[in-house]
Amino acid sequence: MVEEDYPKTFEEFIVRFQTEDDCIDYIAQLRWPNGFVCPRCQYGKAWKTSRNLMHCIQCGHQTSITAGTLFQDTRKPLRLWFHVMWWMMSQKTGASAKNLKDVMGFRSYKTTWTWLHKLRRAMIRPGRDRLRGTVEVDETYIGGEEEGTRGRKIVKKALIVIAVEVEVGKLGRIRFRQISDASAESLIQFVQNYVEPGSVVITDGWQGYSSLGAKGYHHEVRKIARSKKKASDLLPHVHLVVSLVKRWLMGTHQGAISSEHLSYYLDEFAFRFNRRLSTYRGKLFYRLMQQAVITEAIPFKKIVAKRK
Ligand SMILES: [Zn+2]
């Protein structure tokens, strides 16, 4: 295990990252936590050139420190990126493009919007653990003017499915996914991707979930008719998370989100939510940075291109 090395407070942050070199060294440290190894000859010693290349002292091969990271080809100072990342992670309510533009003095809204979207792409950890234990799962509409009816096609609003780990007396981790319909295929696939088999999965009586038992889950169904409760009382943890997400989208982002980009906002919400009990805000910065060094920067054109 490599020791986690990150600034815990803003004061530590500004002391740590005073120059571009401080930032590039940190990126290199996170990219190669066990030390740099030349990709061509596997030799473990290199020197850093003035153009931020690792120059292998054995074979002379040069490896860009930022290639394949979020910071590849950026024309802005790395310190600015670091500041934006710290700022985005240190606020409990998250960051909006308008907000960021005002705070950092960016000239264009498009630039700030693109930066935040690039960072959101780094908020999903590849190969992350599936939820386990007891998990509530439900789907809901976000957006649109009225609450939707299940089973119908989405019109100007997005259908999402949510899984929430329920620990004794508190919420555990959460996962979201935007889905095209509430069919069994979409819902079961979501559960299989995000919840460990053998877990207790609690859902309402919707038939889309009926094959969960056969897929290796302990399926607990809560039906409205039997309990005479409101839908939100059946799955209280999921509904609490949904109300927090809606409040966040309306508050921080003022509802200004199109359904093509909604997934990425949900990723950001989940990233922050799942780390809400971290002692230091710096830990969130560190986790984001760890993922930023293995996430390639996506150009603006690709971000705005329609997905699928
Ligand atoms: Zn080499």
Short mmCIF file of C-alpha atoms and ligand atoms in Angstrom, two decimals:
data_model
loop_
_atom_site.label_atom_id
_atom_site.label_comp_id
_atom_site.label_asym_id
_atom_site.label_seq_id
_atom_site.Cartn_x
_atom_site.Cartn_y
_atom_site.Cartn_z
CA MET A 1 0.00 0.00 0.00
CA VAL A 2 1.28 3.40 -0.96
CA GLU A 3 0.67 5.97 1.72
CA GLU A 4 -2.00 8.49 0.82
CA ASP A 5 -0.28 11.80 0.36
CA TYR A 6 -2.51 14.81 -0.04
CA PRO A 7 -3.02 18.28 1.43
CA LYS A 8 -5.71 18.06 4.10
CA THR A 9 -6.60 21.70 4.31
CA PHE A 10 -6.55 24.67 1.95
CA GLU A 11 -3.54 26.05 3.80
CA GLU A 12 -1.62 22.83 3.15
CA PHE A 13 -2.83 22.96 -0.44
CA ILE A 14 -1.44 26.42 -1.20
CA VAL A 15 1.86 25.60 0.48
CA ARG A 16 2.17 22.35 -1.46
CA PHE A 17 1.32 23.59 -4.94
CA GLN A 18 3.16 26.85 -5.44
CA THR A 19 4.69 26.20 -8.84
CA GLU A 20 3.95 24.28 -12.04
CA ASP A 21 6.73 21.92 -11.03
CA ASP A 22 5.00 21.12 -7.75
CA CYS A 23 1.91 20.14 -9.72
CA ILE A 24 3.69 18.09 -12.37
CA ASP A 25 5.62 16.23 -9.69
CA TYR A 26 2.37 15.40 -7.92
CA ILE A 27 0.81 14.13 -11.15
CA ALA A 28 3.87 11.93 -11.75
CA GLN A 29 3.72 10.65 -8.18
CA LEU A 30 0.07 9.63 -8.57
CA ARG A 31 0.56 8.18 -12.05
CA TRP A 32 3.46 6.03 -10.92
CA PRO A 33 2.83 5.39 -7.22
CA ASN A 34 5.50 2.69 -7.16
CA GLY A 35 8.01 4.81 -9.03
CA PHE A 36 8.43 5.52 -12.74
CA VAL A 37 9.16 2.58 -15.02
CA CYS A 38 10.13 3.14 -18.65
CA PRO A 39 7.38 1.69 -20.85
CA ARG A 40 9.94 0.68 -23.47
CA CYS A 41 12.72 -0.99 -21.47
CA GLN A 42 11.17 -1.25 -17.99
CA TYR A 43 14.14 0.56 -16.47
CA GLY A 44 13.26 2.40 -13.28
CA LYS A 45 15.38 5.53 -13.52
CA ALA A 46 14.58 8.65 -15.50
CA TRP A 47 15.10 12.38 -15.32
CA LYS A 48 12.49 14.99 -15.94
CA THR A 49 13.05 17.27 -18.91
CA SER A 50 12.02 20.92 -19.02
CA ARG A 51 9.09 19.90 -21.24
CA ASN A 52 7.75 17.57 -18.55
CA LEU A 53 8.91 14.37 -20.17
CA MET A 54 10.41 11.48 -18.26
CA HIS A 55 13.69 10.68 -20.03
CA CYS A 56 14.76 7.10 -19.44
CA ILE A 57 18.46 7.05 -18.52
CA GLN A 58 18.91 3.58 -20.00
CA CYS A 59 17.25 3.73 -23.44
CA GLY A 60 16.52 7.43 -23.84
CA HIS A 61 12.78 6.92 -24.38
CA GLN A 62 10.70 9.93 -23.40
CA THR A 63 7.32 9.61 -21.71
CA SER A 64 5.01 12.57 -21.29
CA ILE A 65 3.88 12.97 -17.70
CA THR A 66 0.50 14.36 -18.67
CA ALA A 67 -0.26 12.20 -21.73
CA GLY A 68 -3.36 10.12 -21.13
CA THR A 69 -4.39 12.27 -18.19
CA LEU A 70 -7.00 14.95 -17.86
CA PHE A 71 -4.22 17.52 -18.14
CA GLN A 72 -2.93 16.45 -21.54
CA ASP A 73 -2.46 19.39 -23.95
CA THR A 74 -3.96 21.91 -21.59
CA ARG A 75 -2.87 25.45 -22.28
CA LYS A 76 -3.84 26.63 -18.83
CA PRO A 77 -1.52 26.43 -15.82
CA LEU A 78 -1.76 23.20 -13.87
CA ARG A 79 -2.07 25.31 -10.73
CA LEU A 80 -5.34 26.65 -12.07
CA TRP A 81 -6.60 23.12 -12.70
CA PHE A 82 -5.56 22.14 -9.19
CA HIS A 83 -7.33 25.13 -7.73
CA VAL A 84 -10.50 24.40 -9.64
CA MET A 85 -10.40 20.78 -8.50
CA TRP A 86 -9.87 21.79 -4.90
CA TRP A 87 -12.64 24.32 -5.15
CA MET A 88 -15.04 21.88 -6.81
CA MET A 89 -14.37 19.26 -4.14
CA SER A 90 -14.29 21.51 -1.11
CA GLN A 91 -17.80 22.80 -1.52
CA LYS A 92 -20.45 20.56 -0.11
CA THR A 93 -22.97 21.74 -2.66
CA GLY A 94 -20.63 21.29 -5.59
CA ALA A 95 -19.86 23.68 -8.38
CA SER A 96 -21.76 25.16 -11.26
CA ALA A 97 -20.19 26.60 -14.39
CA LYS A 98 -21.59 30.05 -13.68
CA ASN A 99 -20.27 29.96 -10.17
CA LEU A 100 -16.84 28.80 -11.30
CA LYS A 101 -16.69 31.46 -13.98
CA ASP A 102 -17.35 34.16 -11.39
CA VAL A 103 -14.95 32.79 -8.78
CA MET A 104 -12.00 31.99 -11.04
CA GLY A 105 -12.52 34.87 -13.43
CA PHE A 106 -12.71 32.76 -16.55
CA ARG A 107 -13.68 34.82 -19.54
CA SER A 108 -15.91 32.30 -21.20
CA TYR A 109 -18.79 30.28 -19.84
CA LYS A 110 -18.02 27.58 -22.39
CA THR A 111 -14.53 27.10 -20.96
CA THR A 112 -15.73 26.73 -17.40
CA TRP A 113 -18.57 24.44 -18.43
CA THR A 114 -16.12 22.25 -20.37
CA TRP A 115 -13.67 22.08 -17.46
CA LEU A 116 -16.33 20.91 -15.07
CA HIS A 117 -17.51 18.29 -17.52
CA LYS A 118 -13.97 17.03 -18.04
CA LEU A 119 -13.65 16.69 -14.29
CA ARG A 120 -16.99 14.91 -13.99
CA ARG A 121 -15.68 12.30 -16.45
CA ALA A 122 -13.04 11.49 -13.84
CA MET A 123 -15.56 10.90 -11.09
CA ILE A 124 -16.37 7.31 -11.93
CA ARG A 125 -13.77 4.98 -10.58
CA PRO A 126 -13.09 2.14 -12.99
CA GLY A 127 -13.69 -1.23 -11.41
CA ARG A 128 -15.22 0.22 -8.29
CA ASP A 129 -16.87 -2.08 -5.80
CA ARG A 130 -20.48 -3.04 -6.09
CA LEU A 131 -22.84 -2.16 -3.27
CA ARG A 132 -23.48 -4.91 -0.75
CA GLY A 133 -25.50 -5.79 2.32
CA THR A 134 -29.00 -4.35 2.17
CA VAL A 135 -29.72 -2.17 -0.84
CA GLU A 136 -32.86 -0.26 -1.78
CA VAL A 137 -33.45 0.12 -5.50
CA ASP A 138 -36.03 2.26 -7.25
CA GLU A 139 -36.44 4.28 -10.39
CA THR A 140 -37.75 7.80 -10.73
CA TYR A 141 -38.10 10.62 -13.20
CA ILE A 142 -35.96 13.69 -12.97
CA GLY A 143 -36.82 16.80 -14.92
CA GLY A 144 -40.01 17.61 -16.77
CA GLU A 145 -42.80 19.53 -15.17
CA GLU A 146 -44.63 16.73 -13.46
CA GLU A 147 -43.77 13.42 -11.94
CA GLY A 148 -43.94 10.76 -14.63
CA THR A 149 -45.76 7.52 -14.79
CA ARG A 150 -43.75 4.39 -14.89
CA GLY A 151 -43.51 2.34 -18.03
CA ARG A 152 -44.11 5.27 -20.35
CA LYS A 153 -41.61 6.83 -22.67
CA ILE A 154 -39.59 9.75 -21.43
CA VAL A 155 -40.58 13.09 -22.84
CA LYS A 156 -38.14 15.87 -22.01
CA LYS A 157 -37.31 14.25 -18.76
CA ALA A 158 -35.00 11.51 -17.69
CA LEU A 159 -35.63 8.23 -16.02
CA ILE A 160 -33.01 7.23 -13.53
CA VAL A 161 -32.53 4.20 -11.33
CA ILE A 162 -30.96 4.52 -7.91
CA ALA A 163 -29.41 2.04 -5.52
CA VAL A 164 -28.77 3.00 -1.90
CA GLU A 165 -26.93 0.90 0.65
CA VAL A 166 -28.85 0.85 3.89
CA GLU A 167 -26.67 0.49 6.95
CA VAL A 168 -28.02 0.44 10.48
CA GLY A 169 -29.53 3.86 11.06
CA LYS A 170 -27.80 5.54 8.15
CA LEU A 171 -27.25 5.69 4.43
CA GLY A 172 -24.30 3.92 2.87
CA ARG A 173 -23.05 4.40 -0.66
CA ILE A 174 -25.19 5.23 -3.67
CA ARG A 175 -25.15 4.49 -7.39
CA PHE A 176 -27.15 6.06 -10.20
CA ARG A 177 -27.79 5.31 -13.79
CA GLN A 178 -29.90 6.97 -16.42
CA ILE A 179 -32.01 4.35 -18.18
CA SER A 180 -34.13 4.44 -21.31
CA ASP A 181 -37.08 2.59 -19.84
CA ALA A 182 -38.22 0.78 -16.71
CA SER A 183 -38.14 -2.61 -18.36
CA ALA A 184 -36.88 -5.71 -16.57
CA GLU A 185 -33.88 -5.74 -18.89
CA SER A 186 -32.76 -2.22 -17.91
CA LEU A 187 -33.42 -2.65 -14.21
CA ILE A 188 -31.91 -6.09 -13.75
CA GLN A 189 -28.82 -5.06 -15.68
CA PHE A 190 -28.42 -2.06 -13.39
CA VAL A 191 -28.67 -4.21 -10.27
CA GLN A 192 -26.20 -6.73 -11.65
CA ASN A 193 -23.72 -4.00 -12.52
CA TYR A 194 -23.93 -2.17 -9.24
CA VAL A 195 -25.00 -4.60 -6.51
CA GLU A 196 -23.07 -7.65 -5.32
CA PRO A 197 -25.00 -10.92 -5.74
CA GLY A 198 -26.11 -12.33 -2.39
CA SER A 199 -27.17 -8.87 -1.20
CA VAL A 200 -30.67 -8.12 0.04
CA VAL A 201 -32.33 -5.97 -2.62
CA ILE A 202 -35.47 -4.12 -1.58
CA THR A 203 -37.79 -2.85 -4.30
CA ASP A 204 -41.44 -2.01 -4.73
CA GLY A 205 -43.80 -4.42 -6.45
CA TRP A 206 -42.95 -3.38 -10.02
CA GLN A 207 -42.71 -6.50 -12.19
CA GLY A 208 -39.47 -5.33 -13.75
CA TYR A 209 -37.70 -6.50 -10.61
CA SER A 210 -39.41 -9.86 -10.34
CA SER A 211 -36.50 -11.96 -11.60
CA LEU A 212 -34.01 -10.64 -9.01
CA GLY A 213 -34.45 -13.73 -6.86
CA ALA A 214 -33.47 -15.94 -9.78
CA LYS A 215 -30.37 -13.81 -10.36
CA GLY A 216 -28.86 -14.56 -6.98
CA TYR A 217 -30.26 -11.73 -4.87
CA HIS A 218 -32.42 -11.92 -1.76
CA HIS A 219 -35.31 -9.95 -3.15
CA GLU A 220 -37.55 -8.20 -0.65
CA VAL A 221 -40.68 -6.70 -2.19
CA ARG A 222 -42.57 -3.88 -0.48
CA LYS A 223 -46.06 -3.40 -1.77
CA ILE A 224 -48.19 -0.33 -1.25
CA ALA A 225 -51.49 -2.14 -0.97
CA ARG A 226 -50.28 -4.41 1.78
CA SER A 227 -48.74 -1.73 3.97
CA LYS A 228 -51.17 1.12 3.10
CA LYS A 229 -48.18 3.44 2.96
CA LYS A 230 -47.15 6.10 0.51
CA ALA A 231 -44.65 5.04 -2.16
CA SER A 232 -41.96 7.17 -0.53
CA ASP A 233 -42.38 5.38 2.80
CA LEU A 234 -41.76 1.99 1.24
CA LEU A 235 -38.24 2.86 0.18
CA PRO A 236 -37.39 5.81 2.42
CA HIS A 237 -33.64 5.81 1.80
CA VAL A 238 -33.92 5.94 -1.97
CA HIS A 239 -36.49 8.69 -1.71
CA LEU A 240 -34.33 10.72 0.62
CA VAL A 241 -31.46 10.53 -1.88
CA VAL A 242 -33.76 11.44 -4.75
CA SER A 243 -34.98 14.52 -2.92
CA LEU A 244 -31.38 15.56 -2.19
CA VAL A 245 -30.43 15.13 -5.84
CA LYS A 246 -33.40 17.13 -7.03
CA ARG A 247 -32.64 19.88 -4.55
CA TRP A 248 -29.02 19.92 -5.71
CA LEU A 249 -29.94 20.10 -9.40
CA MET A 250 -32.40 22.90 -8.72
CA GLY A 251 -30.16 24.72 -6.27
CA THR A 252 -26.57 24.58 -7.49
CA HIS A 253 -27.47 24.18 -11.14
CA GLN A 254 -30.85 25.93 -11.13
CA GLY A 255 -32.27 23.08 -13.16
CA ALA A 256 -30.18 24.13 -16.16
CA ILE A 257 -29.19 20.62 -17.17
CA SER A 258 -30.16 18.77 -20.31
CA SER A 259 -30.92 15.09 -20.14
CA GLU A 260 -27.88 14.23 -22.31
CA HIS A 261 -25.58 15.45 -19.57
CA LEU A 262 -27.61 14.41 -16.56
CA SER A 263 -25.63 11.19 -15.99
CA TYR A 264 -22.45 13.15 -15.41
CA TYR A 265 -24.09 15.42 -12.87
CA LEU A 266 -25.36 12.32 -11.11
CA ASP A 267 -21.81 10.95 -11.11
CA GLU A 268 -20.63 14.13 -9.44
CA PHE A 269 -23.39 13.95 -6.85
CA ALA A 270 -22.59 10.30 -6.09
CA PHE A 271 -18.84 10.99 -5.93
CA ARG A 272 -19.35 13.65 -3.29
CA PHE A 273 -22.14 11.82 -1.46
CA ASN A 274 -20.13 8.62 -1.14
CA ARG A 275 -17.30 10.56 0.47
CA ARG A 276 -19.38 12.88 2.60
CA LEU A 277 -18.02 11.43 5.82
CA SER A 278 -14.37 12.00 4.90
CA THR A 279 -12.58 13.84 7.70
CA TYR A 280 -10.74 16.11 5.28
CA ARG A 281 -12.04 17.79 2.15
CA GLY A 282 -8.54 17.21 0.81
CA LYS A 283 -9.37 13.54 0.58
CA LEU A 284 -11.96 14.25 -2.11
CA PHE A 285 -9.42 16.35 -4.00
CA TYR A 286 -6.99 13.45 -3.73
CA ARG A 287 -9.48 10.87 -5.00
CA LEU A 288 -10.43 13.11 -7.92
CA MET A 289 -6.75 13.71 -8.69
CA GLN A 290 -6.03 9.97 -8.60
CA GLN A 291 -8.70 9.44 -11.21
CA ALA A 292 -7.74 12.51 -13.24
CA VAL A 293 -4.30 11.02 -13.91
CA ILE A 294 -5.87 7.95 -15.50
CA THR A 295 -8.72 9.72 -17.30
CA GLU A 296 -8.06 11.13 -20.73
CA ALA A 297 -9.20 14.65 -21.42
CA ILE A 298 -12.28 14.74 -23.61
CA PRO A 299 -12.45 17.61 -26.08
CA PHE A 300 -15.37 20.00 -25.95
CA LYS A 301 -16.75 18.69 -29.26
CA LYS A 302 -17.01 15.21 -27.87
CA ILE A 303 -18.68 16.38 -24.67
CA VAL A 304 -21.44 18.14 -26.56
CA ALA A 305 -21.87 15.38 -29.14
CA LYS A 306 -25.04 13.42 -28.50
CA ARG A 307 -24.29 10.23 -26.68
CA LYS A 308 -25.20 6.91 -28.32
ZN ZN B 1 13.86 2.95 -21.24
#
